C-alpha positions as a printed Julia matrix, in Angstrom:
104×3 Matrix{Float64}:
 33.54   26.09  -13.32
 34.67   23.09  -11.21
 33.63   19.6   -12.3
 30.49   19.08  -10.08
 29.57   22.48   -8.97
 25.82   22.52  -10.34
 25.02   19.68   -8.42
 26.25   21.06   -5.3
 23.58   21.45   -2.48
 21.27   19.59   -4.91
 21.76   16.26   -3.92
 19.38   15.91   -1.52
 16.66   17.15   -3.84
 18.08   14.57   -5.9
 18.22   11.38   -3.52
 14.97   12.26   -2.79
 13.51   11.4    -6.43
 15.2     8.6    -6.61
 13.46    7.52   -3.43
 10.27    8.3    -4.79
 10.88    6.25   -7.7
 11.98    3.03   -5.58
  9.15    3.66   -3.41
  6.59    3.11   -6.63
  9.0     0.81   -8.21
  8.55   -1.11   -4.58
  4.8    -0.89   -4.67
  4.31   -2.15   -7.91
  6.84   -5.44   -7.87
  5.31   -6.13   -4.61
  1.55   -5.84   -6.01
  2.8    -7.72   -8.7
  4.44  -10.93   -6.87
  1.4   -10.65   -4.63
 -1.38  -11.98   -7.13
 -2.54   -8.19   -8.39
 -4.31   -9.23  -11.8
 -5.3    -5.27  -12.72
 -2.85   -2.61  -12.69
 -5.17    0.78  -13.82
 -8.02   -1.24  -15.75
 -5.27   -3.21  -17.49
 -6.26   -7.04  -16.53
 -3.4    -7.75  -19.43
 -0.29   -9.87  -18.18
  1.89   -7.06  -18.83
  0.13   -4.09  -17.11
  2.44   -4.17  -14.27
  4.65   -2.43  -16.7
  1.4     0.43  -17.12
  1.88    1.04  -13.48
  5.74    1.4   -13.44
  5.21    3.97  -16.12
  3.13    5.93  -13.79
  5.5     5.63  -10.81
  8.19    6.34  -13.62
  5.67    9.79  -14.15
  5.25   10.66  -11.04
  9.29   10.84  -10.3
  9.03   12.75  -13.37
  6.93   15.24  -12.04
  7.99   15.29   -8.63
 11.94   16.29  -10.06
 10.2    18.92  -11.56
  8.23   19.91   -8.93
 11.02   20.09   -6.26
 13.87   21.25   -8.42
 11.36   24.25   -9.21
 10.31   25.06   -5.69
 14.08   25.58   -5.27
 14.12   28.25   -6.87
 18.19   28.05   -8.61
 18.44   28.35  -11.98
 22.09   27.57  -11.97
 22.63   23.41  -13.14
 18.66   23.16  -12.86
 18.82   20.85  -15.88
 21.81   19.08  -15.01
 19.86   18.11  -11.63
 16.83   17.47  -13.25
 18.37   14.97  -15.59
 20.49   13.36  -12.76
 17.2    12.98  -10.57
 15.3    11.23  -14.03
 17.8     9.48  -14.69
 18.32    7.57  -11.79
 14.31    7.15  -11.78
 15.09    5.52  -14.8
 17.43    3.04  -13.5
 15.08    2.23  -10.77
 12.7     1.45  -13.18
 14.74   -0.96  -15.14
 15.85   -2.65  -12.11
 11.87   -2.77  -11.22
 11.16   -4.55  -14.53
 13.49   -6.46  -14.89
 12.87   -7.96  -11.65
  8.57   -8.1   -12.64
  9.52  -10.25  -15.83
  8.72  -13.76  -14.17
  5.92  -12.47  -12.27
  4.01  -10.59  -16.0
  5.26  -13.99  -17.88
  5.07  -16.89  -16.01
């Protein structure tokens, strides 16, 4: 087996999940800096992190849906974990970006 052969052809789906995570992160970060006071019923200053968790959960679900829809069992775990890991990195960057708004 060659290196990277399990994700060959799966990169468009992986990048799609990363884009979904980025879109969710952008919405949450822009909402945090625009003064949104309540996130999903949580009016505390840390409610923005709950919103980031919801965006991450949507990314995980999207990763599972697009990989199951591809109907390609070979490399499923590798492609799905790559999608989720990338989404986690995007959310980590967003969590760092909203820290001044959440704690300030």
